[in-house]
Short mmCIF file of C-alpha atoms in Angstrom, two decimals:
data_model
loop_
_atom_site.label_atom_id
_atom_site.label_comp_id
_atom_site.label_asym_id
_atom_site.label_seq_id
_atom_site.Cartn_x
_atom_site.Cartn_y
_atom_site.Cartn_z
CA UNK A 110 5.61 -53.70 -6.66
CA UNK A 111 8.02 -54.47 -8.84
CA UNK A 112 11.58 -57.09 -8.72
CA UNK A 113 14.59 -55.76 -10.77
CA UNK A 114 17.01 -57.98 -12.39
CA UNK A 115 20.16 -56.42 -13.12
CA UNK A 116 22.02 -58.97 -14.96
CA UNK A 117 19.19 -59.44 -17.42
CA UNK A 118 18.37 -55.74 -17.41
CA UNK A 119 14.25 -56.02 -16.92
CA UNK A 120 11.56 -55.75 -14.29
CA UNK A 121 9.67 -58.36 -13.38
CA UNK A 122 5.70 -57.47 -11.69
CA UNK A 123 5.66 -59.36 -8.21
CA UNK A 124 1.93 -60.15 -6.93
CA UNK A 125 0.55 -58.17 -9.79
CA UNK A 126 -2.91 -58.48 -9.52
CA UNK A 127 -3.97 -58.52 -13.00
CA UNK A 128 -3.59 -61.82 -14.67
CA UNK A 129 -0.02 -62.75 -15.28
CA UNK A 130 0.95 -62.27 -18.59
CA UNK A 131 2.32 -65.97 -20.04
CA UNK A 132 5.98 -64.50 -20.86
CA UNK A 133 6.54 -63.86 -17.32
CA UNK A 134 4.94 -67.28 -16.19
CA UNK A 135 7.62 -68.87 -18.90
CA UNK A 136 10.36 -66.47 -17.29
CA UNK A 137 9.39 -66.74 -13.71
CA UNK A 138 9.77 -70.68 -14.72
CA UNK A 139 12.79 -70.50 -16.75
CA UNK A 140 14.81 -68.52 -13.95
CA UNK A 141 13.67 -71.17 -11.38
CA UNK A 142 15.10 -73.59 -12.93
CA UNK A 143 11.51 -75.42 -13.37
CA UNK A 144 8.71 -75.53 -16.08
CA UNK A 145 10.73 -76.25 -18.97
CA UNK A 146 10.87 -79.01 -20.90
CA UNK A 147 13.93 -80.16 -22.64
CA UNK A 148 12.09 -80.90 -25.90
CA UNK A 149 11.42 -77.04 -26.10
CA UNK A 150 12.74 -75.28 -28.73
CA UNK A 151 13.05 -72.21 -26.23
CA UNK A 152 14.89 -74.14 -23.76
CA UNK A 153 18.12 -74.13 -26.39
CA UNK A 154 17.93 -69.85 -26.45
CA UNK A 155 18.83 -67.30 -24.28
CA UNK A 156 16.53 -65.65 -22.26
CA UNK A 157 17.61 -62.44 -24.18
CA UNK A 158 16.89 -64.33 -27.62
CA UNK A 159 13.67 -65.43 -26.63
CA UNK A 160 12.48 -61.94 -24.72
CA UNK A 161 13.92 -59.47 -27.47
CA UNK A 162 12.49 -61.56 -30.21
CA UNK A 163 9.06 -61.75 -28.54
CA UNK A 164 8.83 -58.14 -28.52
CA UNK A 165 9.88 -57.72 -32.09
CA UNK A 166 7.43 -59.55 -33.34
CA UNK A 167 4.92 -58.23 -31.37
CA UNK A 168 5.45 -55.01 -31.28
CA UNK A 169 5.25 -55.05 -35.47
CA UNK A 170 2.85 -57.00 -35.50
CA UNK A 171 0.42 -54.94 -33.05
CA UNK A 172 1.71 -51.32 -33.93
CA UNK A 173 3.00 -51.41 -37.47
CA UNK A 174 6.54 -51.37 -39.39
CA UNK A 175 7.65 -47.95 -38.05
CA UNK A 176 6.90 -49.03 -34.63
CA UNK A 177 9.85 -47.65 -32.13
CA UNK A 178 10.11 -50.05 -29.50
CA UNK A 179 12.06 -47.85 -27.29
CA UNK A 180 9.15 -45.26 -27.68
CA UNK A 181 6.48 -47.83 -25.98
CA UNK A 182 4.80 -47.23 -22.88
CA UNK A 183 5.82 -49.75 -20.16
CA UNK A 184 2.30 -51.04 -20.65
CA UNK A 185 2.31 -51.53 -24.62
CA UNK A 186 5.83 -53.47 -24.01
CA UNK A 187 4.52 -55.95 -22.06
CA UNK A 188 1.36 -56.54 -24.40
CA UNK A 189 3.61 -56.42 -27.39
CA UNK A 190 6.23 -59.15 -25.76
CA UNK A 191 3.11 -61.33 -24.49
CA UNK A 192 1.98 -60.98 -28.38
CA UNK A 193 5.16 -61.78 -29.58
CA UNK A 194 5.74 -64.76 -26.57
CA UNK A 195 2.53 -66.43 -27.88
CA UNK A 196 3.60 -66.84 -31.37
CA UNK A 197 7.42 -67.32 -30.33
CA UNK A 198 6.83 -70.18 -27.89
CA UNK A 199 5.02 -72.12 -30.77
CA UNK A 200 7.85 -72.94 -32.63
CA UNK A 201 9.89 -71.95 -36.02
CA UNK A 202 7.03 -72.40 -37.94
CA UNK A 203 4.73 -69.90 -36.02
CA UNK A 204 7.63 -67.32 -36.23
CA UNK A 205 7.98 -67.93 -40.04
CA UNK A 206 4.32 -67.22 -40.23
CA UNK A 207 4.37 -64.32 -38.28
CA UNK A 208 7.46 -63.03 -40.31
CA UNK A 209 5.33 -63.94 -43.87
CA UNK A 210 2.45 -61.82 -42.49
CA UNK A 211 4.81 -59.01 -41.24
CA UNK A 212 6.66 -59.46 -44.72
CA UNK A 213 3.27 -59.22 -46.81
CA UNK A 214 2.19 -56.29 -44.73
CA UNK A 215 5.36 -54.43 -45.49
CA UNK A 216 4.73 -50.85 -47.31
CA UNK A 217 7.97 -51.53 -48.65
CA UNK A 218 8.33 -51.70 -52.24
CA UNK A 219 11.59 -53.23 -53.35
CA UNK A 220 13.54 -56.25 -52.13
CA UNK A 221 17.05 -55.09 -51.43
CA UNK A 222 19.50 -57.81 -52.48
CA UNK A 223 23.16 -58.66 -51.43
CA UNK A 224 25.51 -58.08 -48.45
CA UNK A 225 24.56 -54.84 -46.26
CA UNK A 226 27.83 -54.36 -45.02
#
């Protein structure tokens, strides 16, 4: 069975009876209003920032630089944000690390310089 959110646009497992994954323990926290302390570096992001982040990072990180995220089974999401979570919830430094390894990993060839726009 599964809990919709509307306003945050995800579904949240409710007495899933696999382990619970430690994003949703963190969310299930977060939108209680418990479980977070103020020293956390997450507690100053949006739930959005944290969540879409997460599953960037993950979701390179576990199925390569041309991963689509949109094209991931409900199931791979989930892994890929948990992935993502662990590293995320560790601080700047664990996502610069993450970022150096996705970075090094790149099949890129050039650095692109200068504005985009």
């Amino acid at each position: 069975m599964y809990e919709h959110n509307a306003a945050l646009c995800f579904t949240v497992p409710v007495n899933a009876t696999e382990e619970t994954l430690s994003y949703l323990d963190w969310l299930r926290g977060r939108l209680a209003g418990d479980g977070i302390p103020e020293t956390s570096w997450l507690a100053d992001q949006t739930l959005e920032q944290v969540l879409a982040a997460s599953e960037m990072i993950g979701g390179v990180l576990q199925h390569g630089h041309k991963v689509k995220l949109s094209k991931l089974s409900p199931a791979q999401t989930e892994e890929a944000t948990d992935v993502g979570f662990s590293i995320y919830s560790e601080g700047a430094d664990a996502v610069e690390e993450a970022l150096d390894t996705i970075r090094k990993t790149s099949p890129a060839n050039a650095v692109q310089a200068g504005a985009l726009a």
